[in-house]
Amino acid sequence: MKPAAFDYVRAESLDEALDVLAAEGADATILAGGQTLVPMLNMRMARPRVVLDIMRLPGLDRIDIAEGAIRVGATVRQRALERQADLGKHQPLLAAALPWIGHAQTRNRGTVCGSVANADPSAELPLVLVALRGEIELRSRRGARRAAANAFFTGIMSTERKDDELIEAVSFPTAHAGAGYAFREIGRRHGDFAIVACAAVVDTHKARLAIGGVADRPILRELPLPGSADLTDALDAFAADLDARDDLHATAAYRRALVRRLGLQTLQEAAACRA
Ligand SMILES: Cc1cc2nc3c(=O)[nH]c(=O)nc-3n(C[C@H](O)[C@H](O)[C@H](O)COP(=O)(O)OP(=O)(O)OC[C@H]3O[C@@H](n4cnc5c(N)ncnc54)[C@H](O)[C@@H]3O)c2cc1C
């Protein structure tokens, strides 16, 4: 299958890219690592008038670790972040989740911001961003703004990004003293999208668990600490409240059972590795 015809624009500057988005709006689609967009074009599930290639934009290929955050630019490949020195020290949750994304070959091409923009409910990076209460930096001809991860994802493959906006970078808060982090997922095969993925953060006072692959977006909830008497009931309530669905891969009931079981294990692992 070949894509429907489109105009290809390789932007050489951020200004040029923002001009194209301002002029074309929803008729333009951003091309980053192409790992999702190119198959969608080939299957004609995406038929933009303009494909705007951002991978040559200067200055967006940086990973900056400062002021309590890991800031990842729009053209940073997933593999580059995975290989970032001391990533496990700076943010163990990111280091644990990255190897679960697809395969080394897809991570060599796919970008971190592209995964966030794509907003697949089973994707690891949007889940980690929500679990860590990270932020998304958006830019358009109208200016720049920051969006909280928890409000950014609005449904399956949908976000509150405006058509004339580009994700310039995303920020993952770094690990804080006294907190433990853990990530677990169940999929049919390694490299497949998660049937259920769990990201946990536990410190001395509270625990939080984010769930991917169950509802139409990653969902975060604060829970009692592992070891407390009311955790099981709270996890049961969380699993029941999630808008789970049946599909080819698993039933809603199976997903909820995994939230209870895998969720507990992930919280216990995070509690056990509190620094
Ligand atoms: C075989 C295979 C297995 C995979 N398995 C997994 C998996 O297990 N987990 C997982 O999370 N992902 C998986 N993926 C998807 C992969 O992670 C993609 O890289 C990711 O979904 C999209 O990133 P990209 O850079 O390739 O974006 P593209 O494919 O170029 O774009 C994806 C979407 O995001 C938009 N976009 C991209 N960059 C920006 C930006 N800066 N601002 C605004 N919009 C933007 C595009 O317009 C498009 O709509 C898999 C892909 C393949 C091919």
mmCIF file of C-alpha atoms and ligand atoms in Angstrom:
data_model
loop_
_atom_site.group_PDB
_atom_site.id
_atom_site.type_symbol
_atom_site.label_atom_id
_atom_site.label_comp_id
_atom_site.label_asym_id
_atom_site.label_seq_id
_atom_site.Cartn_x
_atom_site.Cartn_y
_atom_site.Cartn_z
ATOM 1 C CA MET A 1 0.000 0.000 0.000
ATOM 2 C CA LYS A 2 1.392 3.453 -0.878
ATOM 3 C CA PRO A 3 0.503 6.737 0.766
ATOM 4 C CA ALA A 4 -1.944 9.168 -0.799
ATOM 5 C CA ALA A 5 -0.080 12.057 -2.456
ATOM 6 C CA PHE A 6 1.297 14.776 -0.159
ATOM 7 C CA ASP A 7 3.711 17.714 -0.271
ATOM 8 C CA TYR A 8 6.932 17.012 1.652
ATOM 9 C CA VAL A 9 8.535 19.938 3.480
ATOM 10 C CA ARG A 10 11.849 19.493 5.324
ATOM 11 C CA ALA A 11 12.053 22.473 7.633
ATOM 12 C CA GLU A 12 15.513 23.953 8.152
ATOM 13 C CA SER A 13 14.512 26.257 11.020
ATOM 14 C CA LEU A 14 11.953 26.286 13.816
ATOM 15 C CA ASP A 15 10.495 29.488 12.345
ATOM 16 C CA GLU A 16 9.931 27.777 9.013
ATOM 17 C CA ALA A 17 8.258 24.811 10.710
ATOM 18 C CA LEU A 18 5.965 27.090 12.734
ATOM 19 C CA ASP A 19 5.060 29.050 9.597
ATOM 20 C CA VAL A 20 4.015 25.828 7.830
ATOM 21 C CA LEU A 21 1.916 24.754 10.817
ATOM 22 C CA ALA A 22 0.334 28.221 11.062
ATOM 23 C CA ALA A 23 -0.483 28.194 7.336
ATOM 24 C CA GLU A 24 -1.641 24.570 7.000
ATOM 25 C CA GLY A 25 -3.118 23.748 10.427
ATOM 26 C CA ALA A 26 -4.744 20.278 10.439
ATOM 27 C CA ASP A 27 -3.721 19.713 6.779
ATOM 28 C CA ALA A 28 -0.089 19.384 7.890
ATOM 29 C CA THR A 29 1.329 16.438 9.826
ATOM 30 C CA ILE A 30 4.676 16.503 11.584
ATOM 31 C CA LEU A 31 7.151 13.777 10.648
ATOM 32 C CA ALA A 32 9.660 12.928 13.382
ATOM 33 C CA GLY A 33 11.046 9.339 13.645
ATOM 34 C CA GLY A 34 8.303 8.052 11.313
ATOM 35 C CA GLN A 35 7.864 4.783 13.201
ATOM 36 C CA THR A 36 4.125 5.386 13.585
ATOM 37 C CA LEU A 37 3.374 8.019 10.944
ATOM 38 C CA VAL A 38 4.959 6.232 7.947
ATOM 39 C CA PRO A 39 2.933 2.999 8.467
ATOM 40 C CA MET A 40 -0.182 5.200 8.972
ATOM 41 C CA LEU A 41 0.566 7.021 5.671
ATOM 42 C CA ASN A 42 1.156 3.710 3.872
ATOM 43 C CA MET A 43 -2.126 2.280 5.161
ATOM 44 C CA ARG A 44 -3.776 5.605 4.216
ATOM 45 C CA MET A 45 -4.998 5.987 7.809
ATOM 46 C CA ALA A 46 -3.271 9.389 7.641
ATOM 47 C CA ARG A 47 -3.765 11.525 4.503
ATOM 48 C CA PRO A 48 -2.221 14.925 5.206
ATOM 49 C CA ARG A 49 -1.815 17.526 2.458
ATOM 50 C CA VAL A 50 1.632 18.381 3.842
ATOM 51 C CA VAL A 51 4.173 16.203 5.666
ATOM 52 C CA LEU A 52 6.478 18.477 7.682
ATOM 53 C CA ASP A 53 9.819 16.809 8.472
ATOM 54 C CA ILE A 54 11.301 18.280 11.677
ATOM 55 C CA MET A 55 14.310 16.012 12.074
ATOM 56 C CA ARG A 56 16.816 18.563 10.770
ATOM 57 C CA LEU A 57 15.696 21.402 13.029
ATOM 58 C CA PRO A 58 18.738 22.792 14.857
ATOM 59 C CA GLY A 59 18.872 22.751 18.649
ATOM 60 C CA LEU A 60 16.040 20.288 19.270
ATOM 61 C CA ASP A 61 18.335 17.260 19.656
ATOM 62 C CA ARG A 62 19.402 18.089 23.242
ATOM 63 C CA ILE A 63 18.937 16.223 26.515
ATOM 64 C CA ASP A 64 19.430 18.668 29.396
ATOM 65 C CA ILE A 65 19.470 17.541 33.035
ATOM 66 C CA ALA A 66 19.085 20.572 35.306
ATOM 67 C CA GLU A 67 16.831 22.108 37.987
ATOM 68 C CA GLY A 68 15.171 18.815 38.878
ATOM 69 C CA ALA A 69 14.186 17.799 35.352
ATOM 70 C CA ILE A 70 15.361 15.863 32.306
ATOM 71 C CA ARG A 71 14.387 18.035 29.344
ATOM 72 C CA VAL A 72 14.242 16.112 26.059
ATOM 73 C CA GLY A 73 14.121 18.002 22.728
ATOM 74 C CA ALA A 74 11.749 17.133 19.863
ATOM 75 C CA THR A 75 14.291 15.304 17.691
ATOM 76 C CA VAL A 76 15.907 13.184 20.413
ATOM 77 C CA ARG A 77 15.630 9.482 19.505
ATOM 78 C CA GLN A 78 14.340 7.090 22.187
ATOM 79 C CA ARG A 79 17.624 5.180 21.998
ATOM 80 C CA ALA A 80 19.654 8.317 22.709
ATOM 81 C CA LEU A 81 17.740 8.871 25.938
ATOM 82 C CA GLU A 82 18.070 5.184 26.810
ATOM 83 C CA ARG A 83 21.830 5.543 26.434
ATOM 84 C CA GLN A 84 22.041 8.795 28.404
ATOM 85 C CA ALA A 85 24.830 8.500 30.975
ATOM 86 C CA ASP A 86 23.561 7.781 34.498
ATOM 87 C CA LEU A 87 19.932 7.806 33.383
ATOM 88 C CA GLY A 88 19.173 5.178 36.040
ATOM 89 C CA LYS A 89 20.501 7.573 38.709
ATOM 90 C CA HIS A 90 18.737 10.650 37.380
ATOM 91 C CA GLN A 91 15.370 8.933 36.794
ATOM 92 C CA PRO A 92 15.155 5.150 37.386
ATOM 93 C CA LEU A 93 11.583 5.015 36.081
ATOM 94 C CA LEU A 94 12.641 6.226 32.639
ATOM 95 C CA ALA A 95 15.610 3.852 32.585
ATOM 96 C CA ALA A 96 13.326 0.924 33.483
ATOM 97 C CA ALA A 97 10.600 1.742 30.946
ATOM 98 C CA LEU A 98 12.646 2.637 27.824
ATOM 99 C CA PRO A 99 13.839 -0.906 26.978
ATOM 100 C CA TRP A 100 10.162 -2.021 26.801
ATOM 101 C CA ILE A 101 9.424 0.317 23.878
ATOM 102 C CA GLY A 102 9.306 -1.684 20.653
ATOM 103 C CA HIS A 103 12.713 -2.952 19.547
ATOM 104 C CA ALA A 104 16.200 -1.458 19.451
ATOM 105 C CA GLN A 105 15.667 -0.821 15.732
ATOM 106 C CA THR A 106 12.474 1.165 16.313
ATOM 107 C CA ARG A 107 14.008 3.055 19.265
ATOM 108 C CA ASN A 108 16.944 4.016 17.029
ATOM 109 C CA ARG A 109 14.477 5.966 14.861
ATOM 110 C CA GLY A 110 11.507 6.815 17.047
ATOM 111 C CA THR A 111 11.645 10.044 19.070
ATOM 112 C CA VAL A 112 10.643 10.607 22.685
ATOM 113 C CA CYS A 113 8.402 13.573 21.800
ATOM 114 C CA GLY A 114 6.873 11.653 18.856
ATOM 115 C CA SER A 115 5.706 8.947 21.254
ATOM 116 C CA VAL A 116 4.186 11.585 23.529
ATOM 117 C CA ALA A 117 2.502 13.344 20.593
ATOM 118 C CA ASN A 118 1.137 10.047 19.261
ATOM 119 C CA ALA A 119 -0.548 9.341 22.616
ATOM 120 C CA ASP A 120 -1.076 5.606 22.254
ATOM 121 C CA PRO A 121 -2.774 4.524 25.541
ATOM 122 C CA SER A 122 -0.370 1.553 25.739
ATOM 123 C CA ALA A 123 2.809 3.569 25.122
ATOM 124 C CA GLU A 124 5.462 3.622 27.853
ATOM 125 C CA LEU A 125 6.681 7.233 27.579
ATOM 126 C CA PRO A 126 3.302 8.978 28.020
ATOM 127 C CA LEU A 127 2.715 6.673 31.023
ATOM 128 C CA VAL A 128 6.052 7.598 32.615
ATOM 129 C CA LEU A 129 5.440 11.291 31.968
ATOM 130 C CA VAL A 130 2.070 11.059 33.753
ATOM 131 C CA ALA A 131 3.487 8.996 36.655
ATOM 132 C CA LEU A 132 6.233 11.588 37.201
ATOM 133 C CA ARG A 133 3.864 14.536 36.697
ATOM 134 C CA GLY A 134 6.030 15.789 33.849
ATOM 135 C CA GLU A 135 5.385 18.601 31.394
ATOM 136 C CA ILE A 136 5.077 19.150 27.648
ATOM 137 C CA GLU A 137 6.475 22.324 26.023
ATOM 138 C CA LEU A 138 4.450 23.453 23.022
ATOM 139 C CA ARG A 139 5.298 26.221 20.533
ATOM 140 C CA SER A 140 3.388 27.921 17.720
ATOM 141 C CA ARG A 141 3.476 31.249 15.877
ATOM 142 C CA ARG A 142 1.189 32.441 18.690
ATOM 143 C CA GLY A 143 3.808 31.740 21.370
ATOM 144 C CA ALA A 144 4.957 29.026 23.772
ATOM 145 C CA ARG A 145 3.134 27.217 26.584
ATOM 146 C CA ARG A 146 3.604 24.322 28.991
ATOM 147 C CA ALA A 147 1.047 21.591 29.576
ATOM 148 C CA ALA A 148 0.865 19.219 32.528
ATOM 149 C CA ALA A 149 1.077 15.580 31.397
ATOM 150 C CA ASN A 150 -1.983 14.651 33.428
ATOM 151 C CA ALA A 151 -4.181 17.012 31.384
ATOM 152 C CA PHE A 152 -2.413 16.664 28.036
ATOM 153 C CA PHE A 153 -3.680 13.207 27.027
ATOM 154 C CA THR A 154 -7.387 13.410 26.191
ATOM 155 C CA GLY A 155 -8.129 10.006 24.604
ATOM 156 C CA ILE A 156 -6.853 7.306 22.230
ATOM 157 C CA MET A 157 -4.201 9.006 20.006
ATOM 158 C CA SER A 158 -5.531 12.404 21.046
ATOM 159 C CA THR A 159 -4.050 15.248 23.045
ATOM 160 C CA GLU A 160 -4.794 18.878 23.715
ATOM 161 C CA ARG A 161 -2.111 19.979 21.241
ATOM 162 C CA LYS A 162 -3.478 22.592 18.815
ATOM 163 C CA ASP A 163 -3.044 22.002 15.062
ATOM 164 C CA ASP A 164 -0.548 24.850 14.704
ATOM 165 C CA GLU A 165 1.593 23.680 17.640
ATOM 166 C CA LEU A 166 4.767 21.601 17.742
ATOM 167 C CA ILE A 167 5.997 19.760 20.813
ATOM 168 C CA GLU A 168 9.362 21.456 21.332
ATOM 169 C CA ALA A 169 10.400 19.336 24.324
ATOM 170 C CA VAL A 170 9.118 17.226 27.215
ATOM 171 C CA SER A 171 10.374 17.340 30.812
ATOM 172 C CA PHE A 172 10.603 14.374 33.170
ATOM 173 C CA PRO A 173 11.192 15.288 36.845
ATOM 174 C CA THR A 174 14.385 13.699 38.178
ATOM 175 C CA ALA A 175 14.345 11.254 41.084
ATOM 176 C CA HIS A 176 14.002 12.782 44.532
ATOM 177 C CA ALA A 177 15.645 11.598 47.728
ATOM 178 C CA GLY A 178 13.628 9.094 49.753
ATOM 179 C CA ALA A 179 11.528 7.955 46.782
ATOM 180 C CA GLY A 180 11.485 4.589 44.994
ATOM 181 C CA TYR A 181 10.476 3.996 41.374
ATOM 182 C CA ALA A 182 9.399 0.848 39.513
ATOM 183 C CA PHE A 183 8.014 -0.113 36.134
ATOM 184 C CA ARG A 184 6.423 -3.378 35.027
ATOM 185 C CA GLU A 185 4.403 -4.402 31.967
ATOM 186 C CA ILE A 186 2.707 -7.440 30.498
ATOM 187 C CA GLY A 187 2.575 -7.882 26.723
ATOM 188 C CA ARG A 188 2.218 -10.915 24.467
ATOM 189 C CA ARG A 189 5.856 -10.707 23.336
ATOM 190 C CA HIS A 190 8.696 -8.401 24.283
ATOM 191 C CA GLY A 191 8.470 -5.404 21.985
ATOM 192 C CA ASP A 192 4.700 -5.622 21.585
ATOM 193 C CA PHE A 193 2.601 -2.807 22.947
ATOM 194 C CA ALA A 194 1.690 -3.387 26.606
ATOM 195 C CA ILE A 195 -1.581 -5.122 27.510
ATOM 196 C CA VAL A 196 -1.130 -3.488 30.921
ATOM 197 C CA ALA A 197 1.796 -1.315 32.084
ATOM 198 C CA CYS A 198 2.355 -0.011 35.632
ATOM 199 C CA ALA A 199 4.573 2.864 36.761
ATOM 200 C CA ALA A 200 4.910 3.411 40.519
ATOM 201 C CA VAL A 201 6.454 6.125 42.678
ATOM 202 C CA VAL A 202 6.634 5.512 46.445
ATOM 203 C CA ASP A 203 8.138 7.843 49.039
ATOM 204 C CA THR A 204 7.907 7.876 52.818
ATOM 205 C CA HIS A 205 4.430 9.409 52.967
ATOM 206 C CA LYS A 206 2.548 8.360 49.865
ATOM 207 C CA ALA A 207 2.421 6.149 46.840
ATOM 208 C CA ARG A 208 1.156 6.746 43.350
ATOM 209 C CA LEU A 209 0.489 4.334 40.533
ATOM 210 C CA ALA A 210 -0.054 5.148 36.847
ATOM 211 C CA ILE A 211 -1.656 2.571 34.570
ATOM 212 C CA GLY A 212 -1.279 2.275 30.794
ATOM 213 C CA GLY A 213 -3.010 -0.001 28.282
ATOM 214 C CA VAL A 214 -6.323 -0.169 30.144
ATOM 215 C CA ALA A 215 -8.231 3.100 29.673
ATOM 216 C CA ASP A 216 -8.063 5.448 26.660
ATOM 217 C CA ARG A 217 -5.076 7.295 28.228
ATOM 218 C CA PRO A 218 -2.577 6.766 31.075
ATOM 219 C CA ILE A 219 -4.364 7.155 34.436
ATOM 220 C CA LEU A 220 -2.681 8.175 37.697
ATOM 221 C CA ARG A 221 -3.934 7.605 41.253
ATOM 222 C CA GLU A 222 -2.508 8.244 44.704
ATOM 223 C CA LEU A 223 -2.762 5.107 46.866
ATOM 224 C CA PRO A 224 -1.993 3.991 50.429
ATOM 225 C CA LEU A 225 1.588 2.920 51.064
ATOM 226 C CA PRO A 226 2.528 -0.735 50.422
ATOM 227 C CA GLY A 227 2.075 -2.707 53.616
ATOM 228 C CA SER A 228 -0.905 -0.646 54.782
ATOM 229 C CA ALA A 229 -4.178 -2.494 55.444
ATOM 230 C CA ASP A 230 -6.288 -0.495 52.994
ATOM 231 C CA LEU A 231 -4.069 -0.848 49.921
ATOM 232 C CA THR A 232 -5.851 -3.934 48.555
ATOM 233 C CA ASP A 233 -9.254 -2.233 48.671
ATOM 234 C CA ALA A 234 -7.846 0.936 47.121
ATOM 235 C CA LEU A 235 -6.251 -1.087 44.291
ATOM 236 C CA ASP A 236 -9.513 -2.979 43.739
ATOM 237 C CA ALA A 237 -11.363 0.346 43.519
ATOM 238 C CA PHE A 238 -8.764 1.748 41.083
ATOM 239 C CA ALA A 239 -9.046 -1.334 38.858
ATOM 240 C CA ALA A 240 -12.854 -1.141 38.944
ATOM 241 C CA ASP A 241 -12.897 2.602 38.151
ATOM 242 C CA LEU A 242 -10.685 2.243 35.060
ATOM 243 C CA ASP A 243 -12.653 2.363 31.798
ATOM 244 C CA ALA A 244 -11.184 -0.972 30.608
ATOM 245 C CA ARG A 245 -12.082 -2.534 27.262
ATOM 246 C CA ASP A 246 -12.047 -5.934 25.606
ATOM 247 C CA ASP A 247 -9.954 -6.264 22.461
ATOM 248 C CA LEU A 248 -8.036 -8.789 20.383
ATOM 249 C CA HIS A 249 -5.295 -9.023 23.000
ATOM 250 C CA ALA A 250 -7.197 -9.255 26.284
ATOM 251 C CA THR A 251 -10.526 -8.846 28.043
ATOM 252 C CA ALA A 252 -11.377 -5.922 30.336
ATOM 253 C CA ALA A 253 -11.633 -8.398 33.217
ATOM 254 C CA TYR A 254 -8.125 -9.721 32.535
ATOM 255 C CA ARG A 255 -6.773 -6.166 32.389
ATOM 256 C CA ARG A 256 -8.398 -5.296 35.719
ATOM 257 C CA ALA A 257 -6.964 -8.443 37.308
ATOM 258 C CA LEU A 258 -3.514 -7.383 36.061
ATOM 259 C CA VAL A 259 -3.967 -3.906 37.518
ATOM 260 C CA ARG A 260 -4.586 -5.493 40.914
ATOM 261 C CA ARG A 261 -1.769 -8.045 40.712
ATOM 262 C CA LEU A 262 0.916 -6.267 38.690
ATOM 263 C CA GLY A 263 0.024 -2.934 40.309
ATOM 264 C CA LEU A 264 0.692 -4.347 43.780
ATOM 265 C CA GLN A 265 3.995 -5.920 42.684
ATOM 266 C CA THR A 266 5.136 -2.655 41.088
ATOM 267 C CA LEU A 267 4.269 -0.629 44.216
ATOM 268 C CA GLN A 268 6.081 -3.150 46.433
ATOM 269 C CA GLU A 269 9.155 -3.022 44.161
ATOM 270 C CA ALA A 270 9.166 0.790 44.265
ATOM 271 C CA ALA A 271 8.859 0.724 48.069
ATOM 272 C CA ALA A 272 11.727 -1.773 48.318
ATOM 273 C CA CYS A 273 14.084 0.437 46.304
ATOM 274 C CA ARG A 274 13.431 3.713 48.134
ATOM 275 C CA ALA A 275 16.758 5.575 48.159
HETATM 276 C C1 LIG B 1 7.372 -2.528 15.256
HETATM 277 C C2 LIG B 1 7.052 -1.384 16.165
HETATM 278 C C3 LIG B 1 6.848 -1.624 17.535
HETATM 279 C C4 LIG B 1 6.545 -0.557 18.386
HETATM 280 N N1 LIG B 1 6.347 -0.833 19.723
HETATM 281 C C5 LIG B 1 6.110 0.197 20.561
HETATM 282 C C6 LIG B 1 5.943 -0.044 21.953
HETATM 283 O O1 LIG B 1 6.039 -1.166 22.452
HETATM 284 N N2 LIG B 1 5.712 1.024 22.763
HETATM 285 C C7 LIG B 1 5.608 2.305 22.265
HETATM 286 O O2 LIG B 1 5.406 3.250 23.039
HETATM 287 N N3 LIG B 1 5.767 2.568 20.953
HETATM 288 C C8 LIG B 1 6.010 1.537 20.094
HETATM 289 N N4 LIG B 1 6.163 1.810 18.761
HETATM 290 C C9 LIG B 1 5.973 3.204 18.269
HETATM 291 C C10 LIG B 1 7.258 4.000 18.368
HETATM 292 O O3 LIG B 1 7.617 4.200 19.686
HETATM 293 C C11 LIG B 1 7.136 5.347 17.642
HETATM 294 O O4 LIG B 1 8.424 5.790 17.523
HETATM 295 C C12 LIG B 1 6.337 6.427 18.340
HETATM 296 O O5 LIG B 1 5.020 6.007 18.546
HETATM 297 C C13 LIG B 1 6.229 7.697 17.482
HETATM 298 O O6 LIG B 1 7.434 8.406 17.476
HETATM 299 P P1 LIG B 1 8.122 8.854 16.096
HETATM 300 O O7 LIG B 1 9.230 9.769 16.446
HETATM 301 O O8 LIG B 1 8.450 7.659 15.310
HETATM 302 O O9 LIG B 1 6.960 9.735 15.459
HETATM 303 P P2 LIG B 1 6.271 9.786 14.035
HETATM 304 O O10 LIG B 1 5.871 8.403 13.610
HETATM 305 O O11 LIG B 1 7.093 10.592 13.112
HETATM 306 O O12 LIG B 1 4.942 10.634 14.425
HETATM 307 C C14 LIG B 1 3.936 10.048 15.269
HETATM 308 C C15 LIG B 1 2.838 11.094 15.497
HETATM 309 O O13 LIG B 1 3.309 12.129 16.357
HETATM 310 C C16 LIG B 1 3.274 13.422 15.697
HETATM 311 N N5 LIG B 1 4.507 14.122 16.104
HETATM 312 C C17 LIG B 1 5.774 13.621 16.095
HETATM 313 N N6 LIG B 1 6.636 14.513 16.619
HETATM 314 C C18 LIG B 1 5.892 15.600 16.997
HETATM 315 C C19 LIG B 1 6.206 16.849 17.629
HETATM 316 N N7 LIG B 1 7.453 17.162 18.000
HETATM 317 N N8 LIG B 1 5.192 17.736 17.858
HETATM 318 C C20 LIG B 1 3.918 17.424 17.522
HETATM 319 N N9 LIG B 1 3.545 16.248 16.919
HETATM 320 C C21 LIG B 1 4.532 15.350 16.660
HETATM 321 C C22 LIG B 1 3.228 13.097 14.213
HETATM 322 O O14 LIG B 1 2.630 14.123 13.464
HETATM 323 C C23 LIG B 1 2.398 11.809 14.197
HETATM 324 O O15 LIG B 1 1.017 12.119 14.290
HETATM 325 C C24 LIG B 1 6.460 0.770 17.862
HETATM 326 C C25 LIG B 1 6.674 1.028 16.497
HETATM 327 C C26 LIG B 1 6.977 -0.035 15.647
HETATM 328 C C27 LIG B 1 7.200 0.247 14.198
#
